[in-house]
PDB file of C-alpha atoms and ligand atoms in Angstrom:
ATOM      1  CA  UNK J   1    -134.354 -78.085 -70.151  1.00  0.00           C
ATOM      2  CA  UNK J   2    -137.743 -78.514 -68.108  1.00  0.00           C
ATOM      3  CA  UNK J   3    -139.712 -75.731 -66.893  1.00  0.00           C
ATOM      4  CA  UNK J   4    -138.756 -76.339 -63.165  1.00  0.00           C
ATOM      5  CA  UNK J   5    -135.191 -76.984 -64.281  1.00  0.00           C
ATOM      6  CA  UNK J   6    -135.308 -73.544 -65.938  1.00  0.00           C
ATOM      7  CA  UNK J   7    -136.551 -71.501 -63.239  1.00  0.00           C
ATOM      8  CA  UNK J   8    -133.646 -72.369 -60.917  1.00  0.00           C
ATOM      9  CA  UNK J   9    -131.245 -71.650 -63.253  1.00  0.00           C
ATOM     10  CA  UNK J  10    -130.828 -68.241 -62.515  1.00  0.00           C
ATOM     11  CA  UNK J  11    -131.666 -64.719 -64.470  1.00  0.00           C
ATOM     12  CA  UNK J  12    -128.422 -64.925 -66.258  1.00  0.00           C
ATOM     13  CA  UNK J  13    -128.778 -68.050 -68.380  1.00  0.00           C
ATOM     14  CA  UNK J  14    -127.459 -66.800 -71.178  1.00  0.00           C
ATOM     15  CA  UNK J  15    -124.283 -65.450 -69.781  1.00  0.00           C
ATOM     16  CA  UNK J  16    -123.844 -68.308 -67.962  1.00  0.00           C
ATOM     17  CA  UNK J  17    -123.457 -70.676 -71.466  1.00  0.00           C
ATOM     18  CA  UNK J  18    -121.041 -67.999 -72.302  1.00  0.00           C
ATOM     19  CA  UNK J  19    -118.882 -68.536 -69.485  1.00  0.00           C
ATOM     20  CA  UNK J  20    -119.816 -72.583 -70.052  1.00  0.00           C
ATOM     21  CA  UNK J  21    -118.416 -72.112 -73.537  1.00  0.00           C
ATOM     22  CA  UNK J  22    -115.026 -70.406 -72.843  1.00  0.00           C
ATOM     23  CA  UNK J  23    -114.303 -72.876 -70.409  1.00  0.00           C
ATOM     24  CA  UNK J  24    -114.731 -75.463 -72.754  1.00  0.00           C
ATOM     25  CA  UNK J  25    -112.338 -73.799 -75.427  1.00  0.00           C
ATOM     26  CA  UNK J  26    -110.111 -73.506 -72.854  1.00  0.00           C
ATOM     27  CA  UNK J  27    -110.457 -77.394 -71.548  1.00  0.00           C
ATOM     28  CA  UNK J  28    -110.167 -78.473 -75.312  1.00  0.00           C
ATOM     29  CA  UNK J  29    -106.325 -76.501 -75.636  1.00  0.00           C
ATOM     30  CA  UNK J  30    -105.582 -77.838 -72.526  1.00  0.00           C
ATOM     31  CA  UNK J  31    -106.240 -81.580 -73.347  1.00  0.00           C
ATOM     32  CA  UNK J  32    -104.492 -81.056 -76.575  1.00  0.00           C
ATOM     33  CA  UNK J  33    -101.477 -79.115 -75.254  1.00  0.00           C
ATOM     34  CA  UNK J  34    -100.925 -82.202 -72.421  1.00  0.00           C
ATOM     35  CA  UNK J  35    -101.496 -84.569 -75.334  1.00  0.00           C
ATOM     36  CA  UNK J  36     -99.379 -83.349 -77.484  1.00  0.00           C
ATOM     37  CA  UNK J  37     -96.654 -83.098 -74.646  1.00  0.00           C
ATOM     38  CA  UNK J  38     -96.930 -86.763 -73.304  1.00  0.00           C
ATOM     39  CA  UNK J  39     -96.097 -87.506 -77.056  1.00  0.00           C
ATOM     40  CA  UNK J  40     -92.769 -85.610 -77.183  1.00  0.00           C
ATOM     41  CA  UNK J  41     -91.637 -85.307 -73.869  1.00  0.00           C
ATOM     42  CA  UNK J  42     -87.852 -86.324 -73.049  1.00  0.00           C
ATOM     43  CA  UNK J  43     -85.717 -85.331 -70.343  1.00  0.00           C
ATOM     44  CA  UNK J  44     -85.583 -86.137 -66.656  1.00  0.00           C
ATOM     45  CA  UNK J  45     -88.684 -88.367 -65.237  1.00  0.00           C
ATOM     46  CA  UNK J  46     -89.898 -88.791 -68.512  1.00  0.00           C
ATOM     47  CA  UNK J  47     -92.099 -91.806 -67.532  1.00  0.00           C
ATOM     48  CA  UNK J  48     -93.549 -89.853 -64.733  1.00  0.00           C
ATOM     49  CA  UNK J  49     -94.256 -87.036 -66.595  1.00  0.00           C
ATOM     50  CA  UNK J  50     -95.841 -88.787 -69.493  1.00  0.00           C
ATOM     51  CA  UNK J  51     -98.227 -90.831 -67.354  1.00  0.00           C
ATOM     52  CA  UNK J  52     -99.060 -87.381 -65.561  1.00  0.00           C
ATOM     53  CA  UNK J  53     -99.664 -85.742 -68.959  1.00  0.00           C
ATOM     54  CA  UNK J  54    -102.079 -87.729 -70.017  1.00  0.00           C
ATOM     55  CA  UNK J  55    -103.862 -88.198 -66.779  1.00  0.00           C
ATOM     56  CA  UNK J  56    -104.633 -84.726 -66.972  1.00  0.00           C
ATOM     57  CA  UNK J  57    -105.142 -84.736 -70.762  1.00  0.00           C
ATOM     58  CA  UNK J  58    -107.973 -87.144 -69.795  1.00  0.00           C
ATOM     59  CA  UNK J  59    -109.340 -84.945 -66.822  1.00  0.00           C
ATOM     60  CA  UNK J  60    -109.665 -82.145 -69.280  1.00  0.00           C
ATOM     61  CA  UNK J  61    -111.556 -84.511 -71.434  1.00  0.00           C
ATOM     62  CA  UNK J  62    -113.877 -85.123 -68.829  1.00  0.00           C
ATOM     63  CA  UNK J  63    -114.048 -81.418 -68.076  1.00  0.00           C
ATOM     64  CA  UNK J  64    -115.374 -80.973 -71.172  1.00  0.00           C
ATOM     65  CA  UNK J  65    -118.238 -83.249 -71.319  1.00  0.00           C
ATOM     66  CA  UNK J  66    -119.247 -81.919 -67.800  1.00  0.00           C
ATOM     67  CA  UNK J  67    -118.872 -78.393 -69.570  1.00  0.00           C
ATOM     68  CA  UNK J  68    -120.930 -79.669 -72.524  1.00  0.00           C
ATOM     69  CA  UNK J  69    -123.466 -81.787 -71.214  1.00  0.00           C
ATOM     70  CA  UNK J  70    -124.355 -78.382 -68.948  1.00  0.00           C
ATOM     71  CA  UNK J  71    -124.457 -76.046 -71.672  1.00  0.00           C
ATOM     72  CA  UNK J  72    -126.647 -78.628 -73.445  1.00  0.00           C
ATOM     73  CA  UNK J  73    -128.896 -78.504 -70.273  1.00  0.00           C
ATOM     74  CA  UNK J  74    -129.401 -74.906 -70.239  1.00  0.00           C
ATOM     75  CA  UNK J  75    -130.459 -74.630 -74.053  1.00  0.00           C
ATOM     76  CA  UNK J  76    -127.406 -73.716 -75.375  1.00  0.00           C
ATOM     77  CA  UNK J  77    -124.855 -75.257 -78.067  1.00  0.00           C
ATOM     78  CA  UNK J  78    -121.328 -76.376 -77.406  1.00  0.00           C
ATOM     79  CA  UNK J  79    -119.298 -74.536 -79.701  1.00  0.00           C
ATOM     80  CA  UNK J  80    -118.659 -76.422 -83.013  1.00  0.00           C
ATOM     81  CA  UNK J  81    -115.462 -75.239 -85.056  1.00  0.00           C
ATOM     82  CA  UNK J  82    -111.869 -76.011 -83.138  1.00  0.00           C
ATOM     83  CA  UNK J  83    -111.505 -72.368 -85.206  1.00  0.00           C
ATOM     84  CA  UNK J  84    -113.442 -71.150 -81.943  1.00  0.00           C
ATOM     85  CA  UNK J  85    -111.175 -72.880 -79.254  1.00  0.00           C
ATOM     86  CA  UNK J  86    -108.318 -69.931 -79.657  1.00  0.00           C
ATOM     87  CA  UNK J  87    -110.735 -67.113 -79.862  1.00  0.00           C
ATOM     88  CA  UNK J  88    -113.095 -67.770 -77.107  1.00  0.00           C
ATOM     89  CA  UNK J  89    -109.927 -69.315 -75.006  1.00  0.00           C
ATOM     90  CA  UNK J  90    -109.089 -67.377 -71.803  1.00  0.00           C
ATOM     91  CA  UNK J  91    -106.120 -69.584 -70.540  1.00  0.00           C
ATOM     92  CA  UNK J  92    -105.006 -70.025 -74.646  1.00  0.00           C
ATOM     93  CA  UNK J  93    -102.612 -72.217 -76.292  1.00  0.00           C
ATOM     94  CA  UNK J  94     -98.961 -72.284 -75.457  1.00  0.00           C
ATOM     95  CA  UNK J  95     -97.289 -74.601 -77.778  1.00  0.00           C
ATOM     96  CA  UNK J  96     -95.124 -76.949 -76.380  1.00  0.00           C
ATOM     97  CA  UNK J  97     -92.252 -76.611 -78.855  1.00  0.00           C
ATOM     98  CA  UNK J  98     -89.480 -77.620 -76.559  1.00  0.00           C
ATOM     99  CA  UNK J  99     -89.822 -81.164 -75.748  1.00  0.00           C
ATOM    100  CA  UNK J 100     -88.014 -81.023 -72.384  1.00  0.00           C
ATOM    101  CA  UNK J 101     -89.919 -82.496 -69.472  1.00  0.00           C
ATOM    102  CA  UNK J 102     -89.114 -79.341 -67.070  1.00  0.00           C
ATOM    103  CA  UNK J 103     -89.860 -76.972 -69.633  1.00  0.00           C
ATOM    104  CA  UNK J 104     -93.416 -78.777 -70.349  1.00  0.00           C
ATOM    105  CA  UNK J 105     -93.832 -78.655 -66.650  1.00  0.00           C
ATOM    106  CA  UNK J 106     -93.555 -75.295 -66.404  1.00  0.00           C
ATOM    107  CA  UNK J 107     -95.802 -74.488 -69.257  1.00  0.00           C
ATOM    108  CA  UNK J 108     -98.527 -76.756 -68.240  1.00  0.00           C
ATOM    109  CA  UNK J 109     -98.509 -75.600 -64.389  1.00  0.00           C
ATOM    110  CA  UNK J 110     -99.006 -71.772 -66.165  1.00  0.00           C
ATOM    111  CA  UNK J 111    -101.829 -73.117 -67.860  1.00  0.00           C
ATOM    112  CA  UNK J 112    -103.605 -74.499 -64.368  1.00  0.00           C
ATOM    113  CA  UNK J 113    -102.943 -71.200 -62.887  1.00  0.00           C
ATOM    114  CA  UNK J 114    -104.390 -69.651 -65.571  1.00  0.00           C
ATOM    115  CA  UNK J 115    -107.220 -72.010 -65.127  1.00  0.00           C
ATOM    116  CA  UNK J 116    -107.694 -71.558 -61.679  1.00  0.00           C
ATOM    117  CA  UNK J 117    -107.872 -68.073 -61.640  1.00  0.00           C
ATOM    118  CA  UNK J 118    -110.684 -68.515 -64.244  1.00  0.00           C
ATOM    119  CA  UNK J 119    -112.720 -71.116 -62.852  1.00  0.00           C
ATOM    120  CA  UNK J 120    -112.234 -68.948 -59.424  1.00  0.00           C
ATOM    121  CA  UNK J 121    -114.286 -66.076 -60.928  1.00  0.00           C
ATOM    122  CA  UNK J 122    -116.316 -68.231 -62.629  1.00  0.00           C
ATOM    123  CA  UNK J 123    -117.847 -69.264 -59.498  1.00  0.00           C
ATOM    124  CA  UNK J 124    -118.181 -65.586 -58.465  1.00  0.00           C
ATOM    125  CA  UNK J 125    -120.287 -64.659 -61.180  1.00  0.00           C
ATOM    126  CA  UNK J 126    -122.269 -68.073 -61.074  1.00  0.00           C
ATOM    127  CA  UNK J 127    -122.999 -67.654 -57.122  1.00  0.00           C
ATOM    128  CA  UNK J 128    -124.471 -64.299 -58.107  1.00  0.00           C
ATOM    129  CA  UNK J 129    -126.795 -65.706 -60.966  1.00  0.00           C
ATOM    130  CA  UNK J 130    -127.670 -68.587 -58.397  1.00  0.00           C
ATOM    131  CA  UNK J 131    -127.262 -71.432 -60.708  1.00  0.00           C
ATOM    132  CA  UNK J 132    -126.237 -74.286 -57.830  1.00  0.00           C
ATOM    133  CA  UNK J 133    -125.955 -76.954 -60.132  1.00  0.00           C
ATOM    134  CA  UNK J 134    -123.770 -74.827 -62.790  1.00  0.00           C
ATOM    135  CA  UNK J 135    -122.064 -73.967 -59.659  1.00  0.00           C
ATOM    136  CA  UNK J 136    -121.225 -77.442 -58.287  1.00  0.00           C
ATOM    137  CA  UNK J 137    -119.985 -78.472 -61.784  1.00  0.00           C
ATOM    138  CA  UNK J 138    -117.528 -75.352 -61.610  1.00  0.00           C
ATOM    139  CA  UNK J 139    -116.413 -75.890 -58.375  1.00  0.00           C
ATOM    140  CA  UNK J 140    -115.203 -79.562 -58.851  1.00  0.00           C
ATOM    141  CA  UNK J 141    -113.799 -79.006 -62.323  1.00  0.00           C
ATOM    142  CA  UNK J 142    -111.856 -76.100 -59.679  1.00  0.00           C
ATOM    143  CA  UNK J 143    -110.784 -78.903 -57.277  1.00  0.00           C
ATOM    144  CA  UNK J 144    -109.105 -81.287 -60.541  1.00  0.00           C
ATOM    145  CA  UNK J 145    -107.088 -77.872 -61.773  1.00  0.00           C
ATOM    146  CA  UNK J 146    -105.830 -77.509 -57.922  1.00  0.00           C
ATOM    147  CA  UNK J 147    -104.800 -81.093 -57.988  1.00  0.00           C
ATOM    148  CA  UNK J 148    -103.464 -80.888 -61.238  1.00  0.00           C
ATOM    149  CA  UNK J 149    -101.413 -77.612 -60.311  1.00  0.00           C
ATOM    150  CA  UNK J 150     -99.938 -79.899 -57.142  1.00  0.00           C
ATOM    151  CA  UNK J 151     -99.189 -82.270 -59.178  1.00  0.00           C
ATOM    152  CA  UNK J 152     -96.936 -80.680 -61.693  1.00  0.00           C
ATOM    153  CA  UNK J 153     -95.424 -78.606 -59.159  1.00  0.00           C
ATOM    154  CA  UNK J 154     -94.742 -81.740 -57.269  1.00  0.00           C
ATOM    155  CA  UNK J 155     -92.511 -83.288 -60.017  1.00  0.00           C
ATOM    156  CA  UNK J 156     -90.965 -80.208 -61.020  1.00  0.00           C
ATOM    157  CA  UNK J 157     -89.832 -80.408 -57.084  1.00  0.00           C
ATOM    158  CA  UNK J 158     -88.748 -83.980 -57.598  1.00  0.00           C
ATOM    159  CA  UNK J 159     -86.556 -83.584 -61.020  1.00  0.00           C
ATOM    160  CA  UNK J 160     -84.486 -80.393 -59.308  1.00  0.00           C
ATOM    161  CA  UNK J 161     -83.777 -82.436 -56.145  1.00  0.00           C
ATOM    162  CA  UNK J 162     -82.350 -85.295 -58.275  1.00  0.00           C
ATOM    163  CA  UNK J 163     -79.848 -82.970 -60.131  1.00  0.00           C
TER     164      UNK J 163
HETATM  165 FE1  LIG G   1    -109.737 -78.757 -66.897  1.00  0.00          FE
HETATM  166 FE1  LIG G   2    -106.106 -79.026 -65.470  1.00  0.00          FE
HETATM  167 MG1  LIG G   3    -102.462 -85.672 -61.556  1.00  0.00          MG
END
């Protein structure tokens, strides 16, 4: 990172790759658990689901180059071993071992509350090490886990309504 660049990253840049580098063990899960789901799902609105499934599986993608590319930035490395996602995971892995399209729902829409909640005091901590550009990747990657939360909760609305 430049000199400039440095200087308005904050006090805390080391803490702050920390945080960077949780987040992306827990984006990594999360793109495989929604991948993994779109693959098996069955049940009501299976089409719908699927195509949400791996929207989001690709918006966790992206979250983790933005995640990356920033830890990259601040002179840090992205972890390297998937043996890392589980450890350093806040939101962790919940296997989706029952293929039903409600029962996915539910288990993915835990996840993005889990994920909001961290991202949400992510920003906290960020605002205080005054890192805006840390903090403007954090608080959009906040807005796609709200969306995605809607969204889930949304179809979960729409398969009990048909029954
Ligand atoms: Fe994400
Ligand atoms: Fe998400
Ligand atoms: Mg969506």
């Amino acid at each position: 990172m430049g000199t400039k660049a440095r200087e308005i990253a904050g006090p805390n840049v080391k803490e702050t790759v920390e945080l960077l580098n949780r987040a992306l063990a827990d984006e990594w899960l999360a793109y495989y658990q929604y991948w993994v789901g779109a693959q098996i799902a069955h049940g009501p609105l299976r089409p719908d689901v699927q195509k949400e499934l791996n929207e989001h599986a690709a918006d966790e993608f992206k979250h983790a180059n933005m995640l990356a590319k920033r830890i990259i930035e601040l002179g840090g490395e992205p972890l390297n071993d998937p043996k890392d996602w589980v450890k350093n995971s806040t939101c962790g892995y919940d296997a989706p071992t029952n293929p039903s399209t409600i029962k996915l729902l539910q288990q993915n829409i835990k996840g993005e509350q889990w994920a909001i909640g961290v991202y949400n005091d992510m920003l906290k901590k960020i605002m205080i090490s005054r890192d805006p550009v840390t903090y403007h990747i954090i608080r959009k990657i906040l807005e796609d886990e709200i969306g995605h939360e809607q969204d889930l909760e949304d179809l979960l609305v729409d398969i009990k309504a048909s029954r």
